[in-house]
Coordinates of C-alpha atoms in Angstrom, one line a residue:
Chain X
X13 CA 0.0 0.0 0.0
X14 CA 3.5 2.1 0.8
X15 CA 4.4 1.2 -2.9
X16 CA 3.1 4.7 -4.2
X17 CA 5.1 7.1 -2.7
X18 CA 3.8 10.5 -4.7
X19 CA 0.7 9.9 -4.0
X20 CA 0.8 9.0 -0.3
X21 CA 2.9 12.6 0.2
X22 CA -0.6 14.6 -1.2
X23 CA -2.9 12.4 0.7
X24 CA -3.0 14.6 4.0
X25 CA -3.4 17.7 2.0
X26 CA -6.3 15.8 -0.7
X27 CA -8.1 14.6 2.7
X28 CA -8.7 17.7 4.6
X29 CA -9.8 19.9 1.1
X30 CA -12.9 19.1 -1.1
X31 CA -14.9 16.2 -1.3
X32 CA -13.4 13.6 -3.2
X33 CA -15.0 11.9 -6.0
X34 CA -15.5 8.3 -4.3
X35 CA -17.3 9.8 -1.6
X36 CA -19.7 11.6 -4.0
X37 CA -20.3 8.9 -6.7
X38 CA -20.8 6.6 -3.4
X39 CA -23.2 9.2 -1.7
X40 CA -25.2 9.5 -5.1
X41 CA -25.9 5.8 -5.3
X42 CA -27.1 5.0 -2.3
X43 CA -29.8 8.0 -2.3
X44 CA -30.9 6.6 -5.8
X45 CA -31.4 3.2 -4.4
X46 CA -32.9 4.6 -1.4
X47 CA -35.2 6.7 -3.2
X48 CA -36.3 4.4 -5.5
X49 CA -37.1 0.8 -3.1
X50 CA -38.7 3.8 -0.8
X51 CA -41.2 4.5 -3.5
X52 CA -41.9 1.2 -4.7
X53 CA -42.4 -0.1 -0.9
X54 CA -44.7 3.5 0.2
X55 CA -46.9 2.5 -2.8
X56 CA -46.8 -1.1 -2.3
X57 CA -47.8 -0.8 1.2
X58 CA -50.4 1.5 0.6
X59 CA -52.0 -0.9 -2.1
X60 CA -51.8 -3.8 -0.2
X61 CA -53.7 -2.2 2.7
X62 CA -56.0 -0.2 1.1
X63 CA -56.4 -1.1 -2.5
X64 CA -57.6 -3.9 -4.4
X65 CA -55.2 -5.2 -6.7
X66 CA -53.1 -7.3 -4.5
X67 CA -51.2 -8.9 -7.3
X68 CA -49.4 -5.3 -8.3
X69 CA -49.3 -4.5 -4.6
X70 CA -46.9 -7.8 -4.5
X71 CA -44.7 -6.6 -7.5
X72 CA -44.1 -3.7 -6.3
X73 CA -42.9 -4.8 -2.9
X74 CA -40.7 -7.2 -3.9
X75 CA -39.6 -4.8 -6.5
X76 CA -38.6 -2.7 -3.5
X77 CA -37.0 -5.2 -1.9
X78 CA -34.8 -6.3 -4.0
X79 CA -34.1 -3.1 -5.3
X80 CA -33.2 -2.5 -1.6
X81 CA -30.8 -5.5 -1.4
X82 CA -29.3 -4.2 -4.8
X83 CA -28.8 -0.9 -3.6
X84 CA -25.1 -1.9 -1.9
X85 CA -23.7 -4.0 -4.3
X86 CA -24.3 -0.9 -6.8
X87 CA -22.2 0.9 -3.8
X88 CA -19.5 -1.7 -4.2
X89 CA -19.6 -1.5 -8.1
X90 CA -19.2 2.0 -7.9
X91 CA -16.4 2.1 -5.9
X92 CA -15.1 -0.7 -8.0
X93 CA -15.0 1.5 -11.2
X94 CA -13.6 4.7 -9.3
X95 CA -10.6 2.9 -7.3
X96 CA -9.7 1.6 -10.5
X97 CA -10.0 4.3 -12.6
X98 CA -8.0 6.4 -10.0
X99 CA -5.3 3.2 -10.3
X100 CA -5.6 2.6 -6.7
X101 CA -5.2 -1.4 -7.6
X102 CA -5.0 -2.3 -3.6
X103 CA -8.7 -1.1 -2.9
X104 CA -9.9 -2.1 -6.2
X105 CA -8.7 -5.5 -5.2
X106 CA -10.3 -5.4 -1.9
X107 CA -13.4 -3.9 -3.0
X108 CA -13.6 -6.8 -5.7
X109 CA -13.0 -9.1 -2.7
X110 CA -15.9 -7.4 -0.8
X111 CA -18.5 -7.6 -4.6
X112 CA -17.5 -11.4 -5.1
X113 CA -18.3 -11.8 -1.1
X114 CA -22.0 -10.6 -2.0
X115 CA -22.6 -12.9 -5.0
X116 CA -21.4 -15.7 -3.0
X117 CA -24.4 -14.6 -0.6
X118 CA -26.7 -15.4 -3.4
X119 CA -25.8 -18.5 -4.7
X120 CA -26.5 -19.7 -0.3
X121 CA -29.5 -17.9 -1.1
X122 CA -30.3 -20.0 -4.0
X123 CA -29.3 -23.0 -2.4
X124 CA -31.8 -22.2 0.3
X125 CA -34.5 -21.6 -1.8
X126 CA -37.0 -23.9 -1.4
X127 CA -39.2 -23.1 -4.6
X128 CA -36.2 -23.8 -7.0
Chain C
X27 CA -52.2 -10.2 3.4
X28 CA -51.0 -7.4 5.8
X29 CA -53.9 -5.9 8.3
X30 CA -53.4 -2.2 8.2
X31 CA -52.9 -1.7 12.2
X32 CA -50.2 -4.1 12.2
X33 CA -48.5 -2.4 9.7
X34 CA -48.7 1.2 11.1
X35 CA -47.3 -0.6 14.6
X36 CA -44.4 -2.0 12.8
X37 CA -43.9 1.6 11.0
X38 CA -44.3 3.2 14.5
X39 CA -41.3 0.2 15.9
X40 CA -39.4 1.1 12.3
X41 CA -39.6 4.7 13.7
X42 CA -38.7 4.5 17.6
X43 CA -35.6 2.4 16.3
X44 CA -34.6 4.6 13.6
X45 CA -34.8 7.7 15.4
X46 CA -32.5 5.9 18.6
X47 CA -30.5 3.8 15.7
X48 CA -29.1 7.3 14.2
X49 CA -28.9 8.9 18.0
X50 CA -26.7 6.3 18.9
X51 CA -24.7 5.4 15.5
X52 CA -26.8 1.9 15.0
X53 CA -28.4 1.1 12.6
X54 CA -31.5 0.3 14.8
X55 CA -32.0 -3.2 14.4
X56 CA -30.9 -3.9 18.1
X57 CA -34.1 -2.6 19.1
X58 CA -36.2 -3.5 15.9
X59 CA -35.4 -7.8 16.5
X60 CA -36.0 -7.6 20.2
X61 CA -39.5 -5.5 19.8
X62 CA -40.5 -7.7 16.7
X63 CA -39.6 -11.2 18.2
X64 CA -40.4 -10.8 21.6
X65 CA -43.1 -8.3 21.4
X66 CA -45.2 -9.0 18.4
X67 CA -44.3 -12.8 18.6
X68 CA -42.5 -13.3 15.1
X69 CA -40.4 -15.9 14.6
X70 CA -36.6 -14.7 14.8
X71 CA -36.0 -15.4 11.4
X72 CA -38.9 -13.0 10.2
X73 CA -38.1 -10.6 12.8
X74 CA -34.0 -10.9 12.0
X75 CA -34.7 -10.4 7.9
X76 CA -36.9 -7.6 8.2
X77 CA -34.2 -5.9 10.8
X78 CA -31.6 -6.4 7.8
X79 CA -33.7 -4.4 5.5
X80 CA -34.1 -1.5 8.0
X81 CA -30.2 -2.1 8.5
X82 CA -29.3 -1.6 4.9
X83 CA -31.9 1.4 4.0
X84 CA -30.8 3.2 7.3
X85 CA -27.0 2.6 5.8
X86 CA -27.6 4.0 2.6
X87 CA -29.7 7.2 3.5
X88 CA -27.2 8.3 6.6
X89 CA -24.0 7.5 4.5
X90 CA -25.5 9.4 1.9
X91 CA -26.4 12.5 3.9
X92 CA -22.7 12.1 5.6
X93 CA -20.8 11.3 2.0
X94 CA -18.6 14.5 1.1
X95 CA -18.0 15.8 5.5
X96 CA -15.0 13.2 5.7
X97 CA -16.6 11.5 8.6
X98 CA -16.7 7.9 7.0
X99 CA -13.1 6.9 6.9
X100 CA -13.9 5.2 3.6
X101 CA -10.5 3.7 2.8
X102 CA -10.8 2.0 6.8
X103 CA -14.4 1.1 5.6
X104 CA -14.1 -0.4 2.2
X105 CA -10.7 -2.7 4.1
X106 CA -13.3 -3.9 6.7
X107 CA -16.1 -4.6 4.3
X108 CA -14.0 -7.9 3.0
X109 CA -14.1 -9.0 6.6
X110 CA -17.9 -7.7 7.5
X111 CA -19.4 -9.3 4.4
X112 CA -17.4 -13.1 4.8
X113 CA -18.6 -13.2 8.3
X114 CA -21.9 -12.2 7.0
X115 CA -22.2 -14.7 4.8
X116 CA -21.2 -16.9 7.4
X117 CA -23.7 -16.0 9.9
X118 CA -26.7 -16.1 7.0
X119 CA -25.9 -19.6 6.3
X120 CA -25.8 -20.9 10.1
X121 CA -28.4 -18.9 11.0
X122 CA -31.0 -21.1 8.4
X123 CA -29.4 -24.4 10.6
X124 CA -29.6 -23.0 14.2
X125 CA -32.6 -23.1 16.5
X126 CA -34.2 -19.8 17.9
X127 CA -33.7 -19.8 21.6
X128 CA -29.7 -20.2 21.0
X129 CA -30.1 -16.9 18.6
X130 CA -32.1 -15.8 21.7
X131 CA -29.8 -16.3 23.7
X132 CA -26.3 -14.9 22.1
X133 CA -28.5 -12.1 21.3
X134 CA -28.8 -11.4 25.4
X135 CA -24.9 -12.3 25.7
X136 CA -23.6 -10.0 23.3
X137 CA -26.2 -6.9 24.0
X138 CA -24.5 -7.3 27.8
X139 CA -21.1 -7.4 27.1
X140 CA -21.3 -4.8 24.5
X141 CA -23.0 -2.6 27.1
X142 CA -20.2 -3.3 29.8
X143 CA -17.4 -2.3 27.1
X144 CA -18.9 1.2 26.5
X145 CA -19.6 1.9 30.4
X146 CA -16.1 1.0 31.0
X147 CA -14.6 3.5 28.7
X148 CA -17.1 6.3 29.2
X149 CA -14.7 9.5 29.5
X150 CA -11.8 7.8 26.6
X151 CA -11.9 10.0 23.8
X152 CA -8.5 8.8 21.3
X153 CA -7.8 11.9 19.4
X154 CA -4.5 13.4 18.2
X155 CA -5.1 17.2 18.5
X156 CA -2.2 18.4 16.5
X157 CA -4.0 18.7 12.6
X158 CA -1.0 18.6 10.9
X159 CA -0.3 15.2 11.7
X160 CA 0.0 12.7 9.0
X161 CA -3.5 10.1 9.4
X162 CA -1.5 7.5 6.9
X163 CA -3.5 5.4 4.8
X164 CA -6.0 4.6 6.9
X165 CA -5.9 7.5 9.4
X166 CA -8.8 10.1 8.6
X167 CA -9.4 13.9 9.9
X168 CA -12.6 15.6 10.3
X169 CA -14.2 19.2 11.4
X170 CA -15.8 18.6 14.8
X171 CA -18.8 21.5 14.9
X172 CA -18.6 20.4 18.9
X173 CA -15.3 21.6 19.7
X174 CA -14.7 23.8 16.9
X175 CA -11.2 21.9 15.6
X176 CA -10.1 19.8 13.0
X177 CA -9.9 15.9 14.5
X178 CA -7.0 13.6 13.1
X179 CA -6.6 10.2 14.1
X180 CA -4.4 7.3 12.9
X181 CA -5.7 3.4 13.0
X182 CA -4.1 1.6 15.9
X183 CA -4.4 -2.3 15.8
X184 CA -5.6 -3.2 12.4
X185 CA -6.0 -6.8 12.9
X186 CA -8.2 -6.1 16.2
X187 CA -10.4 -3.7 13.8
X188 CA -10.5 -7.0 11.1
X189 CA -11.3 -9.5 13.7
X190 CA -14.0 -7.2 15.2
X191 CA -16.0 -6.5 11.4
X192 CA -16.0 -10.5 10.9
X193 CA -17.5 -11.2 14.2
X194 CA -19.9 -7.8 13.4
X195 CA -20.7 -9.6 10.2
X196 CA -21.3 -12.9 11.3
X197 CA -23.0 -11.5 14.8
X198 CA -25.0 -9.6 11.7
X199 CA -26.5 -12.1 10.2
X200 CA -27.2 -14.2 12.8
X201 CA -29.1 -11.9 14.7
X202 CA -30.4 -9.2 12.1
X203 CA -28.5 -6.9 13.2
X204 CA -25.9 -4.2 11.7
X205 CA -23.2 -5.2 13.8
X206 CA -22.6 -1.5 14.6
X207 CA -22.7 -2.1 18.3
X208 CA -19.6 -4.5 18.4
X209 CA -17.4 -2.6 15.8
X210 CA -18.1 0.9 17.0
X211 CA -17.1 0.1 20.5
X212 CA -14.1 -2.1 19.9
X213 CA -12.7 0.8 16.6
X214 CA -13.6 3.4 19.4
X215 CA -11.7 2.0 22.4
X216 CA -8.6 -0.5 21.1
X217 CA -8.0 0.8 17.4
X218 CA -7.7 4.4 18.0
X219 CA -10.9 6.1 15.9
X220 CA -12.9 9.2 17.5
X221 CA -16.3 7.8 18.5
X222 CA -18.2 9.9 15.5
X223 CA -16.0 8.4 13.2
X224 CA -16.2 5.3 14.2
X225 CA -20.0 5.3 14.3
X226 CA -20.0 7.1 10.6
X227 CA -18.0 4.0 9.5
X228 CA -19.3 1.6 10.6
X229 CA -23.0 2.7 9.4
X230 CA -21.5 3.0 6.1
X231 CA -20.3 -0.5 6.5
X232 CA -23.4 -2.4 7.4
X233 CA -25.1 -1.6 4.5
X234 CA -23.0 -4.2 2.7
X235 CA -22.9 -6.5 5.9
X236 CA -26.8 -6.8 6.3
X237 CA -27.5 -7.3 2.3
X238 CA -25.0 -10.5 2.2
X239 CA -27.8 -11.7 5.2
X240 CA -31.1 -10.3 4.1
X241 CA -29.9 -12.1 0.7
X242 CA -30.0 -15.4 2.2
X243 CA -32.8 -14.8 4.3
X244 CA -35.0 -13.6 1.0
X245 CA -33.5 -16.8 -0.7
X246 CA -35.0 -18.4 2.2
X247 CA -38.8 -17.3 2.5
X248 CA -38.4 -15.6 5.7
X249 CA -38.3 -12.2 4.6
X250 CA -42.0 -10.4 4.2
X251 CA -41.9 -7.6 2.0
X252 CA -45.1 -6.4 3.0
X253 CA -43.8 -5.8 6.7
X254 CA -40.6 -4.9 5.9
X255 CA -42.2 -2.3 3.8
X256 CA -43.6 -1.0 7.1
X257 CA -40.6 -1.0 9.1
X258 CA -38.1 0.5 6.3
X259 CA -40.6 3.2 6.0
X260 CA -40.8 4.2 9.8
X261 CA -36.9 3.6 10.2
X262 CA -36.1 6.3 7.5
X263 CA -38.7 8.9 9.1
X264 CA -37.2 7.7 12.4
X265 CA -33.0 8.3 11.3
X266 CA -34.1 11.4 9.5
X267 CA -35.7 12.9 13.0
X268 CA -32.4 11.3 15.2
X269 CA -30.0 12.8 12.4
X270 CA -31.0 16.0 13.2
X271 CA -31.0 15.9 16.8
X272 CA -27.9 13.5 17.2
X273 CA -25.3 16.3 16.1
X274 CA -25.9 18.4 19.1
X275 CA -26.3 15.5 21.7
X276 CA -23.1 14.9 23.7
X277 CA -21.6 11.7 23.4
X278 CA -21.2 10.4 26.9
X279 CA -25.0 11.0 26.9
X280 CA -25.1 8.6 24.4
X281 CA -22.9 6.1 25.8
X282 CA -25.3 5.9 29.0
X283 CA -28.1 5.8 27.1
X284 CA -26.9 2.9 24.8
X285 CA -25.7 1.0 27.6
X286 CA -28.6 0.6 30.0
X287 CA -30.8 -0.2 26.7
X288 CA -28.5 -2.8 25.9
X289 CA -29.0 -4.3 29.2
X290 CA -32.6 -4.4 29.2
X291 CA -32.1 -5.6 26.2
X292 CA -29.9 -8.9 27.1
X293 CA -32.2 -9.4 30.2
X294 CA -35.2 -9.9 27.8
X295 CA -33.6 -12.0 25.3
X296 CA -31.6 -14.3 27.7
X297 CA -35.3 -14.5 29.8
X298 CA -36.9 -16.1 26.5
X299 CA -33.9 -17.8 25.0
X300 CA -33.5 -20.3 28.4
X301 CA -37.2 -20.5 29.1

């Protein structure tokens, strides 16, 4: 991690100045996701107590949901694609570690899915 | 389908823990499993899954408010992901094989200990005053509104900080919780991170820990979108409310606070998980 020495001597100076990139690609995604399940699941909610098609009250909650789930593996992407384009190849490597940790989640949740 | 009064009680729950959740730097779930399980009689699984949910949508709209202020340490965060998403997964899996009353009862455990931790290091606070020192890779600095000054800190104790996010992940999973309330203490008092930034972290970080859980748990069949629906809702009015009023509470306040919850906490948990 000591390997780049020029950029390690402007970290102190990049870290107390303007907010870098990462933090803002990162802070953009996860209010999308957010935004987006939120509506799905207020309007889902609202339909399945209230309305009476129960069948697009459903979609739209599992919609939510998943867009939910999908929300921090978009995070992870994210900072994928920035670490790398700013050739930071340790945390793009970790990062990667942390997206390939999330997919293995998903296969145990195939595995544990009973309707499959 | 959903009755409409249970709903608005789990979106009143979703809102109590939110609001105390972003207060205390949890992601609210501590309170959300106990209240759900114990007090409206759902299985832990249910109750666990829709926690997660509430865990990850709390994690996204807080980091996202806080992205750009320097208070995540996302470099520290990102590191402790690969460690808080394997024990995760971990937990997800055992937690489909294990019976209730032990989740029952490591939930009462941990909520104790945790709550002995932070009342034994009430008045620490681990920050390097001087701002011109070098954070490292690792290390952050932030603008405290509190004190006026510019907080630098370096990471003490990596590996303590790596073995804490696993057992936060797997604890996680397990339990339906964000974990929040074994990292933050243990980042806070051995590895050298001011407690704001450790709490800013660390909800960053569960995001990712409690969607390699609820994953499984959807896989599964135990997670209800209709009620989680309810209690995402509620949590996000709650964390908006406790955003606003956590930045002027003090944070010793908030250690006491956290700690005697916790222990009426454990005492309910361990009372049901041995019965």
């Amino acid at each position: 991690m000591s390997g780049t020495l020029d950029r390690g001597a402007a970290l102190p100076g990049a870290q107390g100045g303007d907010p870098q990139p990462l933090e803002v690609v990162v802070g953009l995604v996860l209010r999308a996701g957010v935004t987006l399940s939120s509506a799905c699941l207020a309007v889902g909610v609202v339909l399945s107590m209230f309305g009476a098609s129960a069948a697009a009250a459903d979609i739209l909650l599992h919609v939510g949901v998943i867009v939910l789930l999908a929300t921090p593996v978009a995070r992870v992407v994210a900072s994928i694609v920035q670490y790398v384009g700013g050739r930071d190849w340790p945390f793009a490597a970790l990062t990667a570690i942390v997206l390939l940790e999330l997919m293995a989640s998903v296969v145990a949740a195939l595995v544990f899915n009973k309707r499959l | 389908m959903t009755s409409a009064p249970l709903a608005l009680i789990i979106f009143a729950a979703g809102a109590v823990a939110g609001s105390l959740g972003a207060l205390l730097g949890l992601g609210g779930g501590v309170f959300l499993v106990p209240f759900l399980n114990l007090g409206l009689g759902f299985p832990f699984g249910v109750a666990a899954a829709i926690s997660l949910t509430t865990v990850i949508a709390t994690s996204s709209s807080v980091s996202a408010a806080r992205a750009g202020k320097q208070l995540i340490n996302m470099k520290l965060g990102m590191l402790l992901e690969v460690a808080t998403a394997g024990g995760s997964l971990l937990g997800g899996v055992t937690a489909q094989l294990v019976a209730q009353s032990t989740l029952q009862r490591l939930f009462g455990v941990l909520s104790a200990l945790v709550a002995v931790i932070m009342l034994s290091r009430l008045r620490r606070r681990n920050v390097i005053l001087d701002p011109t020192v070098d954070p490292g890779v690792l290390g952050g600095r932030y603008h405290e509104a509190e004190s006026g000054g510019v907080v630098t800190y370096r990471v003490k104790r990596l590996p303590v900080a790596i073995g804490a996010s696993f057992l936060a992940g797997s604890v996680s999973s397990l339990l339906g919780i964000g974990g929040g309330f074994i990292k933050v203490p243990v980042l806070n008092a051995w590895c050298g991170i001011p407690l704001r930034a450790a709490a800013a972290t660390s909800a960053f970080m569960i995001g990712v820990t409690a969607t390699a859980g609820a994953v499984i748990y959807y896989g599964h069949g135990q997670l209800v979108p209709a009620l989680a629906a309810a209690a995402i809702l509620g949590v996000q009015l709650g964390s908006w409310g406790g955003m606003r009023f956590g930045a002027a509470a003090s944070v010793k306040w908030l250690k006491v606070l956290m700690a005697v919850v916790l222990f009426v906490i454990s005492v309910m948990m361990l009372a049901r998980g041995i019965r």
